CSV table of C-alpha atoms in Angstrom, one decimal:
chain,number,residue,atom,x,y,z
A,62,UNK,CA,0.1,-0.2,-0.3
A,63,UNK,CA,3.1,2.5,-0.1
A,64,UNK,CA,2.4,6.1,-2.6
A,65,UNK,CA,4.4,6.8,-5.5
A,66,UNK,CA,7.8,8.5,-4.8
A,67,UNK,CA,7.0,11.0,-6.3
A,68,UNK,CA,4.5,12.2,-2.8
A,69,UNK,CA,7.6,12.1,-1.5
A,70,UNK,CA,10.3,13.7,-3.8
A,71,UNK,CA,10.0,16.9,-3.2
A,72,UNK,CA,8.0,19.3,-0.3
A,73,UNK,CA,4.5,20.5,-0.2
A,74,UNK,CA,3.9,23.4,0.2
A,75,UNK,CA,0.2,23.5,2.5
A,76,UNK,CA,-2.3,25.3,0.3
A,77,UNK,CA,-0.2,26.1,-1.9
A,78,UNK,CA,3.0,28.3,-1.2
A,79,UNK,CA,1.0,31.2,0.0
A,80,UNK,CA,2.4,34.5,1.5
A,81,UNK,CA,0.0,37.2,2.7
A,82,UNK,CA,2.0,39.5,3.0
A,83,UNK,CA,2.7,39.8,-1.0
A,84,UNK,CA,-0.4,39.3,-1.4
A,85,UNK,CA,-0.7,35.8,-2.4
A,86,UNK,CA,-3.7,34.2,-1.3
A,87,UNK,CA,-3.9,30.2,-0.1
A,88,UNK,CA,-5.8,27.7,-1.7
A,89,UNK,CA,-5.4,30.7,-4.9
A,90,UNK,CA,-3.7,30.4,-8.9
A,91,UNK,CA,-1.2,32.6,-7.4
A,92,UNK,CA,0.0,30.1,-5.2
A,93,UNK,CA,-0.4,26.8,-7.1
A,94,UNK,CA,2.1,29.5,-9.1
A,95,UNK,CA,4.2,30.2,-7.0
A,96,UNK,CA,4.4,26.4,-6.0
A,97,UNK,CA,5.3,25.9,-9.6
A,98,UNK,CA,7.7,27.4,-10.0
A,99,UNK,CA,9.5,26.5,-6.6
A,100,UNK,CA,9.2,22.8,-8.2
A,101,UNK,CA,7.2,21.9,-4.5
A,102,UNK,CA,3.7,19.6,-4.8
A,103,UNK,CA,1.0,21.6,-4.5
A,104,UNK,CA,-1.9,20.1,-0.7
A,105,UNK,CA,-5.2,22.3,-1.7
A,106,UNK,CA,-8.6,21.1,-0.6
A,107,UNK,CA,-12.0,21.3,-2.0
A,108,UNK,CA,-15.6,21.8,-0.9
A,109,UNK,CA,-18.3,20.8,-2.6
A,110,UNK,CA,-21.3,24.0,-3.4
A,111,UNK,CA,-24.3,24.3,-3.8
A,112,UNK,CA,-24.8,22.3,-7.8
A,113,UNK,CA,-22.6,20.0,-6.7
A,114,UNK,CA,-18.9,21.9,-8.4
A,115,UNK,CA,-15.9,21.2,-6.0
A,116,UNK,CA,-14.7,24.4,-5.4
A,117,UNK,CA,-11.4,24.4,-4.4
A,118,UNK,CA,-11.4,26.6,-0.7
A,119,UNK,CA,-10.5,25.2,3.1
A,120,UNK,CA,-13.4,26.7,5.0
A,121,UNK,CA,-16.2,26.1,4.7
A,122,UNK,CA,-17.3,29.0,5.9
A,123,UNK,CA,-16.4,32.3,4.0
A,124,UNK,CA,-14.9,35.9,5.8
A,125,UNK,CA,-11.9,35.0,6.4
A,126,UNK,CA,-10.1,35.5,3.7
A,127,UNK,CA,-13.7,37.0,1.3
A,128,UNK,CA,-15.9,39.4,1.1
A,129,UNK,CA,-18.7,37.3,1.5
A,130,UNK,CA,-20.6,35.8,4.0
A,131,UNK,CA,-22.6,32.7,4.2
A,132,UNK,CA,-21.1,28.9,3.9
A,133,UNK,CA,-19.8,27.6,0.7
A,134,UNK,CA,-22.0,24.5,0.1
A,135,UNK,CA,-24.1,26.7,-0.2
A,136,UNK,CA,-23.6,28.9,-2.9
A,137,UNK,CA,-23.2,27.9,-6.5
A,138,UNK,CA,-19.6,28.1,-8.8
A,139,UNK,CA,-20.1,30.9,-10.6
A,140,UNK,CA,-21.3,32.7,-8.0
A,141,UNK,CA,-17.8,31.0,-4.9
A,142,UNK,CA,-15.8,32.5,-8.4
A,143,UNK,CA,-17.1,35.8,-8.2
A,144,UNK,CA,-16.7,37.0,-4.6
A,145,UNK,CA,-13.9,39.0,-4.2
A,146,UNK,CA,-11.4,38.1,-2.1
A,147,UNK,CA,-9.7,40.3,0.7
A,148,UNK,CA,-6.7,42.4,-0.6
A,149,UNK,CA,-6.6,40.6,-4.1
A,150,UNK,CA,-7.9,40.1,-7.2
A,151,UNK,CA,-7.7,36.7,-7.4
A,152,UNK,CA,-10.8,34.6,-7.5
A,153,UNK,CA,-11.9,31.1,-6.5
A,154,UNK,CA,-10.6,28.0,-8.4
A,155,UNK,CA,-12.6,25.1,-9.6
A,156,UNK,CA,-10.8,21.8,-9.3
A,157,UNK,CA,-11.1,21.2,-13.5
A,158,UNK,CA,-9.8,25.3,-13.2
A,159,UNK,CA,-6.3,24.3,-10.7
A,160,UNK,CA,-5.7,20.8,-13.0
A,161,UNK,CA,-5.5,23.3,-15.5
A,162,UNK,CA,-2.5,25.6,-13.9
A,163,UNK,CA,-1.3,22.8,-13.0
A,164,UNK,CA,-0.8,20.8,-16.1
A,165,UNK,CA,1.2,17.8,-14.5
A,166,UNK,CA,4.1,20.0,-14.3
A,167,UNK,CA,3.9,19.4,-10.2
A,168,UNK,CA,1.8,17.0,-8.5
A,169,UNK,CA,-1.2,17.6,-6.3
A,170,UNK,CA,-2.1,16.5,-3.0
A,171,UNK,CA,-5.4,17.0,-3.1
A,172,UNK,CA,-7.8,17.3,0.6
A,173,UNK,CA,-10.9,16.5,0.8
A,174,UNK,CA,-13.5,19.3,2.8
A,175,UNK,CA,-16.1,16.9,4.9
A,176,UNK,CA,-19.5,17.7,6.5
A,177,UNK,CA,-19.0,14.3,8.7
A,178,UNK,CA,-22.4,13.7,6.8
A,179,UNK,CA,-21.8,10.4,4.3
A,180,UNK,CA,-22.2,12.8,1.0
A,181,UNK,CA,-20.4,11.4,-1.2
A,182,UNK,CA,-20.4,13.8,-4.1
A,183,UNK,CA,-17.7,15.6,-3.4
A,184,UNK,CA,-15.3,12.4,-4.0
A,185,UNK,CA,-17.7,11.8,-7.1
A,186,UNK,CA,-16.7,15.2,-8.6
A,187,UNK,CA,-13.3,15.1,-7.6
A,188,UNK,CA,-13.3,11.5,-10.2
A,189,UNK,CA,-14.9,13.1,-12.8
A,190,UNK,CA,-12.6,15.3,-12.9
A,191,UNK,CA,-9.6,13.9,-12.8
A,192,UNK,CA,-10.2,10.7,-14.9
A,193,UNK,CA,-9.2,12.7,-17.6
A,194,UNK,CA,-6.3,14.8,-15.6
A,195,UNK,CA,-2.8,12.4,-16.9
A,196,UNK,CA,-0.8,14.6,-14.1
A,197,UNK,CA,0.2,13.1,-10.6
A,198,UNK,CA,-2.7,12.9,-8.1
A,199,UNK,CA,-3.4,11.8,-5.1
A,200,UNK,CA,-6.3,12.3,-2.4
A,201,UNK,CA,-6.2,12.5,1.1
A,202,UNK,CA,-8.6,13.4,3.9
A,203,UNK,CA,-9.6,13.2,7.9
A,204,UNK,CA,-13.0,11.8,7.5
A,205,UNK,CA,-13.4,7.6,7.1
A,206,UNK,CA,-16.1,7.7,5.0
A,207,UNK,CA,-14.6,10.0,3.1
A,208,UNK,CA,-11.5,8.0,2.0
A,209,UNK,CA,-13.5,5.2,1.7
A,210,UNK,CA,-15.0,7.2,-1.2
A,211,UNK,CA,-11.7,7.2,-3.1
A,212,UNK,CA,-11.4,4.0,-2.4
A,213,UNK,CA,-14.4,3.0,-4.2
A,214,UNK,CA,-14.7,6.4,-6.6
A,215,UNK,CA,-10.9,7.0,-6.7
A,216,UNK,CA,-9.5,3.0,-7.5
A,217,UNK,CA,-6.6,4.0,-9.5
A,218,UNK,CA,-5.2,6.9,-7.5
A,219,UNK,CA,-3.6,7.3,-4.1
A,220,UNK,CA,-5.0,7.8,-1.5
A,221,UNK,CA,-4.7,9.2,2.2
A,222,UNK,CA,-5.8,9.2,5.5
A,223,UNK,CA,-5.4,12.9,7.4
A,224,UNK,CA,-4.6,12.1,10.7
A,225,UNK,CA,-3.4,13.3,14.7
A,226,UNK,CA,-4.0,11.5,17.9
A,227,UNK,CA,-6.5,13.6,19.1
A,228,UNK,CA,-9.8,15.5,18.2
A,229,UNK,CA,-11.2,16.5,21.3
A,230,UNK,CA,-10.2,20.7,20.5
A,231,UNK,CA,-12.2,23.7,19.6
A,232,UNK,CA,-12.2,22.8,16.4
A,233,UNK,CA,-13.5,18.4,16.5
A,234,UNK,CA,-16.5,20.1,18.9
A,235,UNK,CA,-18.9,19.8,16.5
A,236,UNK,CA,-18.6,16.2,15.7
A,237,UNK,CA,-20.1,13.4,17.8
A,238,UNK,CA,-17.2,11.8,20.5
A,239,UNK,CA,-18.3,7.9,18.3
A,240,UNK,CA,-17.5,9.9,14.9
A,241,UNK,CA,-14.7,11.8,16.7
A,242,UNK,CA,-13.3,7.7,18.2
A,243,UNK,CA,-14.1,6.6,14.6
A,244,UNK,CA,-9.9,8.8,13.9
A,245,UNK,CA,-8.6,7.9,16.1
A,246,UNK,CA,-6.0,5.2,15.8
A,247,UNK,CA,-6.5,4.9,12.0
A,248,UNK,CA,-8.4,2.8,13.2
A,249,UNK,CA,-10.2,3.0,9.6
A,250,UNK,CA,-6.9,2.1,7.6
A,251,UNK,CA,-7.6,-1.6,7.0
A,252,UNK,CA,-10.9,-0.4,6.0
A,253,UNK,CA,-9.6,2.2,3.9
A,254,UNK,CA,-6.7,0.7,2.4
A,255,UNK,CA,-4.6,4.1,2.2
A,256,UNK,CA,-1.3,4.3,0.5
A,257,UNK,CA,-0.1,6.8,2.4
A,258,UNK,CA,-0.7,9.2,5.9
A,259,UNK,CA,-0.5,12.7,6.7
A,260,UNK,CA,-0.3,13.1,10.2
A,261,UNK,CA,-0.3,16.1,12.2
A,262,UNK,CA,3.9,16.6,12.6
A,263,UNK,CA,3.9,17.8,16.4
A,264,UNK,CA,1.6,14.6,17.1
A,265,UNK,CA,4.6,12.7,16.2
A,266,UNK,CA,6.6,10.1,17.1
A,267,UNK,CA,3.3,8.6,17.2
A,268,UNK,CA,2.4,4.7,17.7
A,269,UNK,CA,-0.6,4.1,15.1
A,270,UNK,CA,1.6,6.1,12.6
A,271,UNK,CA,4.8,3.9,12.9
A,272,UNK,CA,2.6,1.1,12.5
A,273,UNK,CA,1.0,2.4,9.4
A,274,UNK,CA,4.7,2.7,8.0
A,275,UNK,CA,7.1,0.4,9.3
A,276,UNK,CA,4.6,-2.4,8.5
A,277,UNK,CA,2.4,-2.0,6.3
A,278,UNK,CA,4.8,-0.2,4.4
A,279,UNK,CA,2.9,3.8,3.6
A,280,UNK,CA,4.4,6.6,3.3
A,281,UNK,CA,4.3,9.2,5.7
A,282,UNK,CA,3.9,12.8,5.7
A,283,UNK,CA,4.1,15.2,8.2
A,284,UNK,CA,1.5,18.4,9.0
A,285,UNK,CA,1.8,21.9,8.9
A,286,UNK,CA,5.5,22.2,9.1
A,287,UNK,CA,5.9,25.9,10.0
A,288,UNK,CA,9.5,26.2,12.0
A,289,UNK,CA,13.4,24.6,12.7
A,290,UNK,CA,12.4,22.6,14.8
A,291,UNK,CA,8.6,21.3,12.7
A,292,UNK,CA,11.4,20.8,11.0
A,293,UNK,CA,14.1,18.5,12.2
A,294,UNK,CA,10.9,16.3,14.0
A,295,UNK,CA,9.4,15.6,10.3
A,296,UNK,CA,13.5,14.5,9.3
A,297,UNK,CA,13.1,12.5,11.9
A,298,UNK,CA,10.1,10.6,12.2
A,299,UNK,CA,8.5,11.5,8.5
A,300,UNK,CA,9.7,10.9,4.4
A,301,UNK,CA,8.0,14.4,4.2
A,302,UNK,CA,7.2,17.0,4.8
A,303,UNK,CA,3.6,19.7,4.1
A,304,UNK,CA,4.5,22.7,5.0
A,305,UNK,CA,3.8,26.2,5.2
A,306,UNK,CA,6.1,29.8,5.9
A,307,UNK,CA,8.7,29.3,4.7
A,308,UNK,CA,10.3,28.6,1.6
A,309,UNK,CA,12.6,25.2,1.9
């Protein structure tokens, strides 16, 4: 279940090589192009629009980066592409737009964002887009059901689990205890059969990713590396880093 060598051959730019101080916004075309220019792999997030399109955006809710508010899933792809982002003229991309921009020049690491409701329409749309894309690309998610959907709908594309040691912080409060427990210890790995694990760097080392890497042969990425200490840690315990805030 090992990932292809190209996944770990170069550092992965988290949400592209963004730098808001220079007007380069995460998950936007400029951040993706900067990563390509630096010969880094590109990690992006995708969300489902109201009309079933896969849109490149991290947050479920608008407002942190945009002048508009509301949920991404409540707006159509056309509405999302028309949104104005703060202090930039860039516009949100669809996954198709992203593939056209990257054109196979560097690997894509695509995180499927989930509402943990069992809806697989986003992965289905991802599969439709990637069916005509020849470049290197992998999918991953925190949500075990979405990773299983990746296995079922994109069987020929490498897939990964995004994970951490615990899920008790505020970000995960919206989930039930059962949902949080389902993600612990990579316990769904035998069902989802990942090719790689993306694990929170500050939680390394940990038994579950060690077993995935050394027993089952999964590649191990550490996220998100921002400091020299984290870079040392990921170099000791993982195969490659997902980074932001500096240029390796």
